[in-house]
Amino acid sequence: MTNGTVTTELDAALAKHRTELTGYCYRMLGSSFEAEDAVQDTLVRAWRSYEKFEGRSSLRSWLYRIATNVCLDMLSAGNKRARPMDLTEATPLARAALSPRPDHTWLEPMPDARVLPSTADPAEAAVAKESVRLAFMAALQQLPPKQRAVLILREVLAWRASEVAELLGTSVASVNSALQRARATLAERADRGEDAAVSDPLDEEQQKLLERYVAAFEGYDMTALTALLHEDAIMTMPPFDLWLAGPADITGFMTTLGAGCAGSRLRRVEANGLPAFAHYKPDPEAGGFAPWAVQVLEISDGRITGFHCFLDTKRWFPLFDLPLRLEAEAD
């Protein structure tokens, strides 16, 4: 077998694991772009050191060990990604101001296709989607890095405690202790109601809710939108640290500071295991519609509970393979 054949086969073997490794690194880091950088680093390290791989574990386990070390190194600076409501209190509409924070502050959205490997098992697919939802991702970021790794490997990827202990170079007792502490932290956040009850796939009621949402948003019909929002609904707009609570403040913002979004168009995308839309805003200068946000929606009890608008479109729209403008519809 020639070196070229070996190289091609190795490249193919490594590439098979890219999506699941990206999902793992994304859960660890909370950043779409850092996750992709971490996976690229992982695959380069694996390629360069493959001759030292002795086959005592599977190639997959070996790659996860490398990826874990890459992520732990990246997390050593102590930065924790967050959502606006993790950092500040809700702002009343009367005091609403758009104050940006640096990119590295924020939990970032991620297209489902980049982090969720295809599977024929509906239960496995549902667990994978739940594990990249914004609330769960935000909770993960509150865990110390090694607890985070243990929880993801044990609870999301269903590794045995002995496998995790071997990967981390620690004992089974230490892994079980870390998992217990991580579960306790996540349980505290669950008690605060931070969850989205979204079916996989969406049930008929949820599909109709999204259809009504698109009609209300594109028509900028605040009465119709209010009827779709849960009384405790929240709206966030990273990179701004402002967040709003309740239908009155959300729709009030949309008709004042956000009034320029009237007449927008929405296009469905898949993000974080949740319903999501690419939001295009009317472009009065060039005509047509310019990219404005990736919206990720949380749904519970037949209403929208979270309305998260990620505004850095120069980063998000290429990540989601979205066009950078829509032409005006013909009359």
Tab-separated table of N, CA, C and O in Angstrom, residues 242-295:
chain	number	residue	atom	x	y	z
A	242	LEU	N	-28.411	44.292	26.193
A	242	LEU	CA	-29.826	44.539	26.496
A	242	LEU	C	-30.636	43.255	26.349
A	242	LEU	O	-30.466	42.499	25.391
A	243	TRP	N	-31.524	43.002	27.311
A	243	TRP	CA	-32.557	41.986	27.076
A	243	TRP	C	-33.857	42.474	27.684
A	243	TRP	O	-33.869	43.237	28.651
A	244	LEU	N	-34.943	42.081	27.057
A	244	LEU	CA	-36.272	42.565	27.416
A	244	LEU	C	-37.144	41.396	27.865
A	244	LEU	O	-37.008	40.284	27.348
A	245	ALA	N	-38.032	41.657	28.804
A	245	ALA	CA	-38.906	40.617	29.341
A	245	ALA	C	-40.363	41.041	29.203
A	245	ALA	O	-40.727	42.177	29.536
A	246	GLY	N	-41.191	40.127	28.710
A	246	GLY	CA	-42.622	40.374	28.616
A	246	GLY	C	-43.038	40.906	27.254
A	246	GLY	O	-42.312	41.680	26.628
A	247	PRO	N	-44.208	40.511	26.768
A	247	PRO	CA	-44.681	40.932	25.445
A	247	PRO	C	-44.754	42.445	25.267
A	247	PRO	O	-44.455	42.955	24.183
A	248	ALA	N	-45.146	43.187	26.316
A	248	ALA	CA	-45.307	44.641	26.157
A	248	ALA	C	-43.984	45.311	25.830
A	248	ALA	O	-43.909	46.153	24.918
A	249	ASP	N	-42.915	44.952	26.565
A	249	ASP	CA	-41.616	45.566	26.298
A	249	ASP	C	-41.025	45.075	24.977
A	249	ASP	O	-40.371	45.844	24.252
A	250	ILE	N	-41.244	43.800	24.646
A	250	ILE	CA	-40.702	43.270	23.391
A	250	ILE	C	-41.353	43.969	22.195
A	250	ILE	O	-40.666	44.481	21.304
A	251	THR	N	-42.668	44.012	22.167
A	251	THR	CA	-43.336	44.652	21.032
A	251	THR	C	-43.142	46.168	21.067
A	251	THR	O	-43.061	46.813	20.022
A	252	GLY	N	-43.019	46.737	22.268
A	252	GLY	CA	-42.723	48.162	22.372
A	252	GLY	C	-41.373	48.500	21.768
A	252	GLY	O	-41.217	49.513	21.070
A	253	PHE	N	-40.394	47.652	22.007
A	253	PHE	CA	-39.066	47.857	21.410
A	253	PHE	C	-39.165	47.752	19.886
A	253	PHE	O	-38.579	48.559	19.153
A	254	MET	N	-39.906	46.768	19.418
A	254	MET	CA	-39.976	46.542	17.976
A	254	MET	C	-40.632	47.698	17.236
A	254	MET	O	-40.348	47.919	16.049
A	255	THR	N	-41.478	48.455	17.913
A	255	THR	CA	-42.151	49.582	17.243
A	255	THR	C	-41.457	50.915	17.511
A	255	THR	O	-41.894	51.944	16.998
A	256	THR	N	-40.380	50.884	18.298
A	256	THR	CA	-39.618	52.121	18.552
A	256	THR	C	-38.187	51.953	18.019
A	256	THR	O	-37.939	52.181	16.837
A	257	LEU	N	-37.260	51.500	18.866
A	257	LEU	CA	-35.880	51.323	18.416
A	257	LEU	C	-35.770	50.326	17.269
A	257	LEU	O	-34.886	50.445	16.417
A	258	GLY	N	-36.664	49.348	17.246
A	258	GLY	CA	-36.610	48.324	16.196
A	258	GLY	C	-37.551	48.559	15.040
A	258	GLY	O	-37.781	47.646	14.232
A	259	ALA	N	-38.080	49.764	14.907
A	259	ALA	CA	-39.105	50.024	13.891
A	259	ALA	C	-38.612	49.803	12.470
A	259	ALA	O	-39.402	49.522	11.563
A	260	GLY	N	-37.295	49.899	12.264
A	260	GLY	CA	-36.742	49.700	10.923
A	260	GLY	C	-36.901	48.281	10.407
A	260	GLY	O	-36.647	48.010	9.220
A	261	CYS	N	-37.316	47.375	11.281
A	261	CYS	CA	-37.507	45.978	10.857
A	261	CYS	C	-38.877	45.722	10.256
A	261	CYS	O	-39.165	44.602	9.804
A	262	ALA	N	-39.742	46.725	10.255
A	262	ALA	CA	-41.054	46.558	9.611
A	262	ALA	C	-40.845	46.202	8.136
A	262	ALA	O	-39.977	46.770	7.466
A	263	GLY	N	-41.629	45.251	7.654
A	263	GLY	CA	-41.506	44.843	6.262
A	263	GLY	C	-40.410	43.833	6.000
A	263	GLY	O	-40.056	43.582	4.839
A	264	SER	N	-39.859	43.234	7.058
A	264	SER	CA	-38.776	42.261	6.910
A	264	SER	C	-39.269	40.950	6.301
A	264	SER	O	-40.471	40.700	6.193
A	265	ARG	N	-38.291	40.106	5.928
A	265	ARG	CA	-38.585	38.765	5.434
A	265	ARG	C	-37.816	37.752	6.289
A	265	ARG	O	-36.685	37.999	6.695
A	266	LEU	N	-38.455	36.615	6.552
A	266	LEU	CA	-37.837	35.529	7.320
A	266	LEU	C	-37.676	34.303	6.432
A	266	LEU	O	-38.552	33.986	5.636
A	267	ARG	N	-36.542	33.604	6.598
A	267	ARG	CA	-36.294	32.348	5.904
A	267	ARG	C	-35.893	31.302	6.934
A	267	ARG	O	-35.013	31.544	7.757
A	268	ARG	N	-36.502	30.141	6.896
A	268	ARG	CA	-36.297	29.116	7.913
A	268	ARG	C	-34.882	28.534	7.835
A	268	ARG	O	-34.380	28.244	6.754
A	269	VAL	N	-34.244	28.372	8.986
A	269	VAL	CA	-32.966	27.671	9.106
A	269	VAL	C	-33.053	26.739	10.318
A	269	VAL	O	-34.032	26.764	11.066
A	270	GLU	N	-32.040	25.906	10.510
A	270	GLU	CA	-31.994	24.992	11.645
A	270	GLU	C	-30.812	25.376	12.511
A	270	GLU	O	-29.660	25.367	12.049
A	271	ALA	N	-31.059	25.727	13.774
A	271	ALA	CA	-29.983	26.162	14.658
A	271	ALA	C	-30.232	25.667	16.074
A	271	ALA	O	-31.353	25.755	16.583
A	272	ASN	N	-29.196	25.125	16.697
A	272	ASN	CA	-29.248	24.755	18.112
A	272	ASN	C	-30.419	23.856	18.474
A	272	ASN	O	-30.978	23.941	19.563
A	273	GLY	N	-30.813	22.996	17.546
A	273	GLY	CA	-31.905	22.076	17.821
A	273	GLY	C	-33.234	22.763	18.037
A	273	GLY	O	-34.161	22.176	18.595
A	274	LEU	N	-33.349	24.011	17.583
A	274	LEU	CA	-34.543	24.827	17.812
A	274	LEU	C	-35.017	25.449	16.504
A	274	LEU	O	-34.245	25.575	15.549
A	275	PRO	N	-36.274	25.881	16.446
A	275	PRO	CA	-36.732	26.624	15.272
A	275	PRO	C	-35.934	27.926	15.134
A	275	PRO	O	-35.675	28.607	16.132
A	276	ALA	N	-35.546	28.255	13.914
A	276	ALA	CA	-34.735	29.457	13.711
A	276	ALA	C	-35.037	30.044	12.339
A	276	ALA	O	-35.547	29.360	11.444
A	277	PHE	N	-34.699	31.332	12.210
A	277	PHE	CA	-34.970	32.041	10.962
A	277	PHE	C	-33.819	32.983	10.645
A	277	PHE	O	-33.218	33.580	11.544
A	278	ALA	N	-33.536	33.106	9.355
A	278	ALA	CA	-32.689	34.191	8.877
A	278	ALA	C	-33.591	35.398	8.658
A	278	ALA	O	-34.608	35.300	7.974
A	279	HIS	N	-33.217	36.512	9.267
A	279	HIS	CA	-34.031	37.732	9.228
A	279	HIS	C	-33.366	38.725	8.276
A	279	HIS	O	-32.233	39.154	8.497
A	280	TYR	N	-34.082	39.077	7.209
A	280	TYR	CA	-33.631	40.080	6.243
A	280	TYR	C	-34.477	41.340	6.413
A	280	TYR	O	-35.706	41.283	6.396
A	281	LYS	N	-33.794	42.463	6.527
A	281	LYS	CA	-34.437	43.749	6.779
A	281	LYS	C	-34.501	44.553	5.472
A	281	LYS	O	-33.582	44.476	4.657
A	282	PRO	N	-35.555	45.334	5.242
A	282	PRO	CA	-35.599	46.151	4.019
A	282	PRO	C	-34.368	47.051	3.896
A	282	PRO	O	-33.918	47.645	4.886
A	283	ASP	N	-33.829	47.124	2.683
A	283	ASP	CA	-32.658	47.960	2.408
A	283	ASP	C	-33.120	49.160	1.589
A	283	ASP	O	-33.298	49.070	0.377
A	284	PRO	N	-33.339	50.316	2.255
A	284	PRO	CA	-33.907	51.467	1.545
A	284	PRO	C	-32.965	52.046	0.491
A	284	PRO	O	-33.423	52.699	-0.452
A	285	GLU	N	-31.666	51.815	0.621
A	285	GLU	CA	-30.710	52.398	-0.329
A	285	GLU	C	-30.542	51.528	-1.568
A	285	GLU	O	-30.630	52.009	-2.691
A	286	ALA	N	-30.289	50.234	-1.377
A	286	ALA	CA	-30.019	49.350	-2.510
A	286	ALA	C	-31.261	48.617	-2.995
A	286	ALA	O	-31.237	47.969	-4.038
A	287	GLY	N	-32.348	48.702	-2.234
A	287	GLY	CA	-33.531	47.930	-2.575
A	287	GLY	C	-33.391	46.489	-2.105
A	287	GLY	O	-32.304	46.046	-1.705
A	288	GLY	N	-34.458	45.759	-2.131
A	288	GLY	CA	-34.417	44.385	-1.661
A	288	GLY	C	-34.253	44.326	-0.150
A	288	GLY	O	-34.673	45.241	0.582
A	289	PHE	N	-33.597	43.267	0.311
A	289	PHE	CA	-33.487	43.017	1.750
A	289	PHE	C	-32.059	42.641	2.117
A	289	PHE	O	-31.437	41.812	1.450
A	290	ALA	N	-31.570	43.259	3.188
A	290	ALA	CA	-30.213	43.001	3.666
A	290	ALA	C	-30.264	42.127	4.913
A	290	ALA	O	-31.231	42.181	5.683
A	291	PRO	N	-29.238	41.302	5.153
A	291	PRO	CA	-29.239	40.444	6.338
A	291	PRO	C	-29.194	41.271	7.613
A	291	PRO	O	-28.481	42.268	7.702
A	292	TRP	N	-29.989	40.838	8.602
A	292	TRP	CA	-30.050	41.586	9.856
A	292	TRP	C	-29.777	40.715	11.081
A	292	TRP	O	-29.101	41.130	12.005
A	293	ALA	N	-30.286	39.480	11.101
A	293	ALA	CA	-30.106	38.647	12.293
A	293	ALA	C	-30.400	37.191	11.970
A	293	ALA	O	-31.113	36.881	11.018
A	294	VAL	N	-29.829	36.313	12.780
A	294	VAL	CA	-30.299	34.937	12.870
A	294	VAL	C	-31.137	34.865	14.142
A	294	VAL	O	-30.646	35.135	15.235
A	295	GLN	N	-32.416	34.566	13.985
A	295	GLN	CA	-33.333	34.453	15.129
A	295	GLN	C	-33.437	32.989	15.556
A	295	GLN	O	-33.663	32.126	14.707
